[in-house]
Every structure is written in structure tokens, then in C-alpha cells.
Amino acid sequence: MSATTPRLQLAILLTLTVCLALSLAAGTPTAFGQTETQLTYATPSEAMQALVAAVKAKDRAALGAIFGPEHEQLLSGDDVEDSNDLDEFAEAVSESAELLKVNEEKYTVVVGKRNYPMPIPVVQKDGKWVFDTKAGLDEVLNRRIGENELSAINTCRAYAIAQWEYFTEGDWDQDGVAEYAQKMISTPGEHNGLYWETGEGEKPSPLGKLVAAAREEGYGPKTGKTIQPVADKDAPAHPRAPFHGYYFKILKGQGPHAPGGKYSYVINGNMIAGYALVAYPDKWGNSGVMTFLINQQGRVYQKNLGADTAKLAASITQYDPDPTWKLADVQP
């Protein structure tokens, strides 16, 4: 992995990924060094050296003791994303790890060729030095949420492009009707969704490039993770798993607040009147905050549905951005 990728900054800063990835490797979903105590050190340098050694050795028990009981609040919930972040974090630590003095009682660990700072500082407490995991929680969450939300917006836009390609470039189900796809993943052997397997030299399916990029990150058949809309009941069975902290669901109609009013996109079994998608966070306040909507007009709307996001998003069946939904002010 390259230390210069845009994703690396978050990967390095999210020291939480050490927690989850190591617990996964050991076959336990949340355990991370079963300890309620936290190690202290005589000097900041000793603390940093302990972290570097534990990361390189992938020593679960040592890392649990280094970060202490607050570490579980750092878990993101996206196994693939967290494992990839750990790999990049470990690579950066191998390149370089140094201490940056903030004041007499606080140091920052900077890692990698570009000297990225960790959000969890080393601080002096009762004459000893310790990683202040609690102090870094907000920064870790803010950075993770920001990247995941941007990914969700871009995935919504990729979905819109894929639907237009599906509509304009072929009669995929050979029924003589130009239509939008009602599924993300095609039934095996068919082209009734935005993605289907293609052979060497064949043109990728409309979502082929996105799925290929996701597989490069670790999502896909080998891990059982895929971009699977939760309401796509007819799709091939895959374990429900978030993509960069978000779930995605196709919507087949719109409500009264959408331009043109309330109507179904599906006519005589074919989705020809439009398309829409909702994207919502797996863990509200952790993997993301905003829920997003897009339809054939290509504008992404966002709204914070709050702590009940999972329940409220599951009840969304139409594209219906009332005035409480705002345009996501992010340029493609």
C-alpha cells in the first residue's frame, strides 16, 4: 500500500483499527486484550516505543493495555475498512515514528513519511506517561465520520451514473423496455441488477468499476462482504455488512415533497419513471451521522435522523426530501 494515498491520513489517525483488526484475527469480535487497566511509562519515548513494538508484533494484549478500557468506544463496525486501516497504519509506523512536543505535559506521536499526527496524545499523569485515549475520541470520530460520509455521497453519485448507463446502453433483460434496475446485484446468470459478473474482455456491468474498487479494498466474495442494499430481498444471499460504514437501499417511488409529487417509479413491473437511493450509517454517531438521498435529478440531500437512524432509515420507502432535508454541499 502506498503511504501517499488520500485515505492514508485517516488510516493512520484511526488507531482504533488496531483494536478491531487484531480481535478479528484472533476470532473474537470485540475482545481486545481483556484488561480494565492501562499501562503507564517512565517517559514519552518509552510509551511510543511500546506502541510501535505492539503494532509491529500485532500483540493484542499489549495494545489493549496501552490504550486502556476506552478503546472499545473507538470501534467503527466496518471490518474490512478497519483491517485495511490497520495495514496502512502498521506500514506507516514501520516507515517512521517520532514524538512531537506540545508542552511539558503532552506529546503527539507522528508517523509515516509525511509525519501524520495521531489524535491520541501521550500525556503526563501522576508523574507517569500514558496514552490519553479519551482525549482522542472526538477527533477520531470526526475524522472517520467525515471520510465515510464523503464516501457515501460519492457512492450515491456512482449509483446515479450506473442507473443512467443501465437505462441507455441496453435492454438487459430483453423485454423490449428501456428501464432502470430495481436491484443492485443481479440474479446469477441474469442482468436484472446494476452489477453482474463479467469475463475477461467483457464490458463491465454498470456498477462493475465500483465493485472492483471495493474488492481491491477487501469487500467481495472472499470475505463475504459486498455492497448489498438491505431491502433487496431477491438478491443473492450475502452477509449484511456496511460499505465504508454505510448501508444502501434502492427506492422505487417518490413522495409528495419530490418534484412532480407522489408516484411510483415502477409501471407494469418495469422501473421506467425514475430511480432513487437512500444511504444511512451502520452506527449513527460512529460510522456516520447523515443519511443521504438521491434520485434521477442527481442531487444528493442529507439529514441527521438522530439516534433512531437505523429504525427511521429502514422505514424510508420513497424519495421524499421535505424541507428538513438539505443539499449536501460537496462538489463531485
Coordinates of C-alpha atoms in Angstrom, one line a residue:
M1 CA 0.0 0.0 0.0
S2 CA 1.2 3.5 -0.8
A3 CA 1.9 5.9 2.0
T4 CA 0.8 8.7 -0.2
T5 CA -2.8 7.7 -0.8
P6 CA -5.5 10.2 0.3
R7 CA -7.0 7.5 2.5
L8 CA -3.8 7.1 4.5
Q9 CA -4.2 10.1 6.7
L10 CA -7.4 8.8 8.3
A11 CA -6.0 5.3 8.3
I12 CA -3.0 6.4 10.4
L13 CA -5.0 8.6 12.7
L14 CA -7.6 5.9 13.4
T15 CA -5.6 4.0 15.9
L16 CA -8.9 2.2 16.7
T17 CA -8.3 -0.1 13.8
V18 CA -5.6 -1.8 15.7
C19 CA -8.2 -2.8 18.2
L20 CA -10.7 -4.4 15.8
A21 CA -8.4 -5.9 13.2
L22 CA -6.4 -7.8 15.8
S23 CA -9.6 -9.0 17.6
L24 CA -10.8 -10.3 14.2
A25 CA -7.6 -12.1 13.6
A26 CA -8.0 -13.8 16.9
G27 CA -11.6 -14.9 16.1
T28 CA -13.2 -12.7 18.8
P29 CA -15.5 -9.9 17.5
T30 CA -14.8 -7.2 20.2
A31 CA -12.2 -8.5 22.6
F32 CA -9.0 -6.5 22.6
G33 CA -6.7 -7.6 25.3
Q34 CA -9.1 -8.3 28.2
T35 CA -7.9 -5.6 30.6
E36 CA -9.5 -2.8 32.5
T37 CA -6.2 -1.2 33.4
Q38 CA -3.8 0.9 31.3
L39 CA 0.0 0.8 31.2
T40 CA 2.0 3.8 32.2
Y41 CA 5.5 4.7 31.2
A42 CA 8.5 6.5 32.7
T43 CA 9.0 8.7 29.6
P44 CA 7.1 9.7 26.4
S45 CA 9.7 7.9 24.4
E46 CA 9.1 4.6 26.3
A47 CA 5.3 4.9 25.6
M48 CA 5.9 5.5 21.9
Q49 CA 8.3 2.6 21.6
A50 CA 5.8 0.3 23.3
L51 CA 3.1 1.3 20.8
V52 CA 5.4 0.7 17.8
A53 CA 6.5 -2.7 19.1
A54 CA 2.9 -3.8 19.8
V55 CA 1.7 -2.7 16.3
K56 CA 4.6 -4.5 14.5
A57 CA 4.0 -7.6 16.6
K58 CA 0.2 -7.4 16.4
D59 CA 0.2 -8.1 20.1
R60 CA -3.5 -7.8 21.1
A61 CA -2.8 -8.0 24.9
A62 CA -0.2 -5.3 24.7
L63 CA -2.3 -3.0 22.6
G64 CA -5.2 -3.4 25.0
A65 CA -3.1 -2.4 27.9
I66 CA -1.6 0.5 26.0
F67 CA -4.9 2.2 25.1
G68 CA -6.9 1.1 28.2
P69 CA -10.6 0.5 28.7
E70 CA -11.8 3.3 26.5
H71 CA -10.5 1.5 23.3
E72 CA -13.9 -0.2 22.6
Q73 CA -15.5 3.2 22.0
L74 CA -13.2 3.6 19.0
L75 CA -14.5 0.6 17.1
S76 CA -16.1 1.5 13.7
G77 CA -18.1 -1.6 12.8
D78 CA -16.8 -2.0 9.3
D79 CA -14.5 -5.0 9.5
V80 CA -13.0 -4.5 6.0
E81 CA -12.3 -0.8 6.4
D82 CA -10.8 -1.3 9.8
S83 CA -8.5 -4.1 8.7
N84 CA -7.3 -2.0 5.7
D85 CA -6.6 0.9 8.0
L86 CA -4.6 -1.3 10.3
D87 CA -2.4 -2.4 7.4
E88 CA -1.7 1.2 6.4
F89 CA -1.1 2.3 10.0
A90 CA 1.4 -0.5 10.5
E91 CA 3.2 0.3 7.3
A92 CA 3.4 4.0 8.3
V93 CA 4.8 3.1 11.7
S94 CA 7.4 0.9 10.0
E95 CA 8.5 3.9 7.9
S96 CA 8.8 6.4 10.8
A97 CA 7.6 7.1 14.3
E98 CA 8.6 10.2 16.3
L99 CA 7.5 12.4 19.2
L100 CA 6.4 16.0 18.7
K101 CA 6.4 18.0 22.0
V102 CA 3.2 20.0 22.5
N103 CA 4.1 21.2 26.0
E104 CA 5.8 19.9 29.1
E105 CA 2.9 17.5 29.8
K106 CA 1.8 16.5 26.4
Y107 CA 3.4 14.9 23.3
T108 CA 2.0 13.8 19.9
V109 CA 3.2 10.7 18.1
V110 CA 3.7 11.4 14.3
V111 CA 4.2 8.5 11.9
G112 CA 5.0 7.8 8.3
K113 CA 7.0 9.7 5.7
R114 CA 4.5 12.6 5.8
N115 CA 4.6 12.9 9.6
Y116 CA 0.9 12.4 10.2
P117 CA -0.1 13.1 13.8
M118 CA -2.1 10.6 15.9
P119 CA -5.1 12.1 17.6
I120 CA -4.4 10.2 20.8
P121 CA -1.7 12.1 22.7
V122 CA 0.8 10.9 25.2
V123 CA 0.2 12.8 28.5
Q124 CA 1.7 13.1 31.9
K125 CA -0.4 11.7 34.7
D126 CA 0.6 11.4 38.3
G127 CA 4.3 11.5 37.3
K128 CA 3.9 8.8 34.7
W129 CA 3.2 8.9 30.9
V130 CA 0.1 7.4 29.3
F131 CA -1.9 7.4 26.0
D132 CA -4.9 9.7 26.6
T133 CA -7.4 7.6 24.6
K134 CA -10.4 9.5 25.9
A135 CA -9.0 12.8 24.7
G136 CA -8.6 11.5 21.2
L137 CA -12.1 10.0 20.9
D138 CA -13.8 13.1 19.4
E139 CA -11.1 13.7 16.9
V140 CA -11.1 10.0 15.8
L141 CA -14.8 10.0 15.4
N142 CA -14.9 13.3 13.5
R143 CA -12.3 12.2 11.0
R144 CA -13.8 8.8 10.5
I145 CA -17.3 10.2 10.0
G146 CA -16.1 12.8 7.6
E147 CA -14.5 10.3 5.3
N148 CA -17.3 7.8 5.5
E149 CA -19.9 10.5 4.7
L150 CA -17.9 11.7 1.7
S151 CA -17.7 8.0 0.5
A152 CA -21.5 7.6 0.9
I153 CA -22.1 10.8 -1.2
N154 CA -19.8 9.6 -3.9
T155 CA -21.4 6.1 -3.9
C156 CA -24.8 7.7 -4.3
R157 CA -23.5 9.6 -7.3
A158 CA -21.9 6.4 -8.7
Y159 CA -25.3 4.7 -8.4
A160 CA -27.0 7.5 -10.4
I161 CA -24.4 7.2 -13.2
A162 CA -24.8 3.4 -13.1
Q163 CA -28.6 3.7 -13.4
W164 CA -28.3 6.0 -16.4
E165 CA -25.9 3.6 -18.1
Y166 CA -28.3 0.7 -17.4
F167 CA -31.2 2.6 -18.9
T168 CA -29.4 3.9 -22.0
E169 CA -27.0 1.2 -23.1
G170 CA -29.0 -1.9 -23.5
D171 CA -32.2 -3.9 -23.0
W172 CA -30.5 -6.0 -20.3
D173 CA -33.5 -8.3 -19.5
Q174 CA -34.5 -8.5 -23.2
D175 CA -38.1 -7.5 -22.6
G176 CA -38.2 -4.6 -25.2
V177 CA -38.4 -1.9 -22.5
A178 CA -35.7 0.6 -21.6
E179 CA -35.8 0.7 -17.8
Y180 CA -33.8 1.3 -14.6
A181 CA -32.6 -1.5 -12.4
Q182 CA -34.6 -2.5 -9.4
K183 CA -31.7 -4.3 -7.8
M184 CA -28.1 -3.7 -7.0
I185 CA -26.9 -7.3 -7.5
S186 CA -28.2 -9.3 -10.4
T187 CA -29.7 -12.8 -10.0
P188 CA -26.9 -15.2 -11.0
G189 CA -26.9 -15.6 -14.8
E190 CA -29.1 -12.6 -15.4
H191 CA -28.6 -8.8 -15.9
N192 CA -31.5 -7.6 -13.8
G193 CA -29.4 -5.6 -11.4
L194 CA -26.7 -2.9 -11.7
Y195 CA -23.9 -5.5 -11.1
W196 CA -23.2 -8.9 -12.6
E197 CA -20.0 -10.9 -13.1
T198 CA -18.2 -10.4 -16.4
G199 CA -15.4 -12.4 -18.0
E200 CA -12.1 -11.2 -19.3
G201 CA -12.5 -8.8 -22.2
E202 CA -16.2 -8.2 -21.5
K203 CA -17.6 -4.8 -20.8
P204 CA -18.1 -4.2 -17.0
S205 CA -21.6 -4.0 -15.6
P206 CA -22.8 -0.5 -14.7
L207 CA -21.6 -0.9 -11.1
G208 CA -18.6 -3.1 -12.2
K209 CA -15.9 -0.5 -11.6
L210 CA -17.3 0.4 -8.1
V211 CA -17.5 -3.2 -7.1
A212 CA -14.0 -3.9 -8.5
A213 CA -12.6 -1.0 -6.4
A214 CA -14.4 -2.3 -3.4
R215 CA -12.9 -5.8 -3.9
E216 CA -9.5 -4.2 -4.0
E217 CA -10.2 -2.9 -0.5
G218 CA -11.3 -6.3 0.7
Y219 CA -15.1 -6.4 0.1
G220 CA -16.4 -9.2 -2.0
P221 CA -16.8 -13.0 -2.3
K222 CA -13.5 -13.8 -0.5
T223 CA -14.7 -12.0 2.7
G224 CA -18.4 -12.4 2.2
K225 CA -18.8 -8.6 2.2
T226 CA -20.5 -6.8 -0.6
I227 CA -22.4 -3.6 -1.4
Q228 CA -25.8 -5.1 -0.6
P229 CA -29.0 -3.0 -0.2
V230 CA -30.8 -4.2 2.9
A231 CA -34.2 -4.3 1.1
D232 CA -33.1 -6.3 -2.0
K233 CA -34.7 -9.5 -0.9
D234 CA -34.3 -11.2 -4.2
A235 CA -30.6 -10.7 -4.5
P236 CA -28.1 -13.4 -3.8
A237 CA -27.6 -14.0 -0.1
H238 CA -24.7 -12.1 1.4
P239 CA -23.9 -11.3 5.0
R240 CA -25.3 -7.9 5.7
A241 CA -22.2 -5.6 6.0
P242 CA -21.6 -1.9 5.7
F243 CA -19.6 -0.3 2.9
H244 CA -17.4 2.4 4.4
G245 CA -19.7 2.5 7.3
Y246 CA -22.9 2.9 5.3
Y247 CA -25.8 0.8 4.0
F248 CA -27.6 1.5 0.7
K249 CA -31.2 0.8 -0.3
I250 CA -33.0 1.3 -3.7
L251 CA -36.2 3.3 -3.5
K252 CA -38.9 2.6 -6.2
G253 CA -41.1 5.7 -5.9
Q254 CA -41.3 9.2 -4.6
G255 CA -43.4 11.2 -2.1
P256 CA -45.3 14.4 -2.2
H257 CA -42.3 16.6 -1.5
A258 CA -40.4 15.5 -4.6
P259 CA -40.7 17.4 -7.8
G260 CA -43.7 16.1 -9.7
G261 CA -45.4 14.8 -6.5
K262 CA -46.1 11.3 -5.3
Y263 CA -45.9 8.4 -7.8
S264 CA -44.3 5.0 -8.3
Y265 CA -41.3 4.6 -10.5
V266 CA -42.5 1.1 -11.4
I267 CA -45.1 0.8 -14.2
N268 CA -46.3 -2.7 -15.3
G269 CA -43.4 -4.2 -13.5
N270 CA -40.7 -2.1 -15.1
M271 CA -39.0 0.8 -13.3
I272 CA -39.2 3.4 -16.1
A273 CA -40.4 6.6 -14.3
G274 CA -37.2 7.2 -12.2
Y275 CA -35.0 5.8 -9.5
A276 CA -33.7 6.7 -6.1
L277 CA -31.4 5.6 -3.3
V278 CA -31.1 6.1 0.4
A279 CA -27.7 5.7 2.2
Y280 CA -27.6 5.6 6.0
P281 CA -24.9 4.9 8.6
D282 CA -24.4 1.5 10.2
K283 CA -23.7 3.1 13.6
W284 CA -25.1 6.6 13.9
G285 CA -22.6 8.9 15.6
N286 CA -19.8 6.4 15.0
S287 CA -19.6 5.3 11.3
G288 CA -21.6 8.3 10.1
V289 CA -24.2 10.9 11.1
M290 CA -26.0 12.0 8.0
T291 CA -28.5 10.0 5.9
F292 CA -28.4 10.7 2.2
L293 CA -31.0 10.6 -0.6
I294 CA -30.5 10.8 -4.4
N295 CA -32.8 10.3 -7.4
Q296 CA -32.7 10.7 -11.2
Q297 CA -32.2 14.5 -10.8
G298 CA -28.7 13.8 -9.4
R299 CA -28.9 16.0 -6.4
V300 CA -27.8 14.5 -3.0
Y301 CA -29.8 15.5 0.0
Q302 CA -28.8 14.9 3.6
K303 CA -30.5 14.9 7.0
N304 CA -29.4 13.9 10.5
L305 CA -32.1 11.4 11.6
G306 CA -30.5 11.1 15.1
A307 CA -30.1 8.2 17.4
D308 CA -33.0 6.3 15.8
T309 CA -31.4 6.4 12.4
A310 CA -31.4 2.7 11.8
K311 CA -35.2 2.4 12.6
L312 CA -36.1 5.6 10.7
A313 CA -34.0 4.7 7.6
A314 CA -35.4 1.2 7.4
S315 CA -38.9 2.8 7.1
I316 CA -37.9 5.0 4.2
T317 CA -39.6 3.5 1.1
Q318 CA -39.9 6.7 -1.1
Y319 CA -37.7 9.5 -2.2
D320 CA -39.3 12.4 -0.3
P321 CA -36.9 15.2 0.7
D322 CA -39.2 17.6 2.6
P323 CA -37.7 21.0 3.7
T324 CA -35.8 19.4 6.6
W325 CA -33.5 17.7 4.1
K326 CA -30.7 19.9 2.8
L327 CA -28.5 19.6 -0.2
A328 CA -25.1 18.0 0.5
D329 CA -22.7 20.8 -0.3
V330 CA -19.9 18.6 -1.6
Q331 CA -18.5 19.0 -5.1
P332 CA -18.1 15.8 -7.1

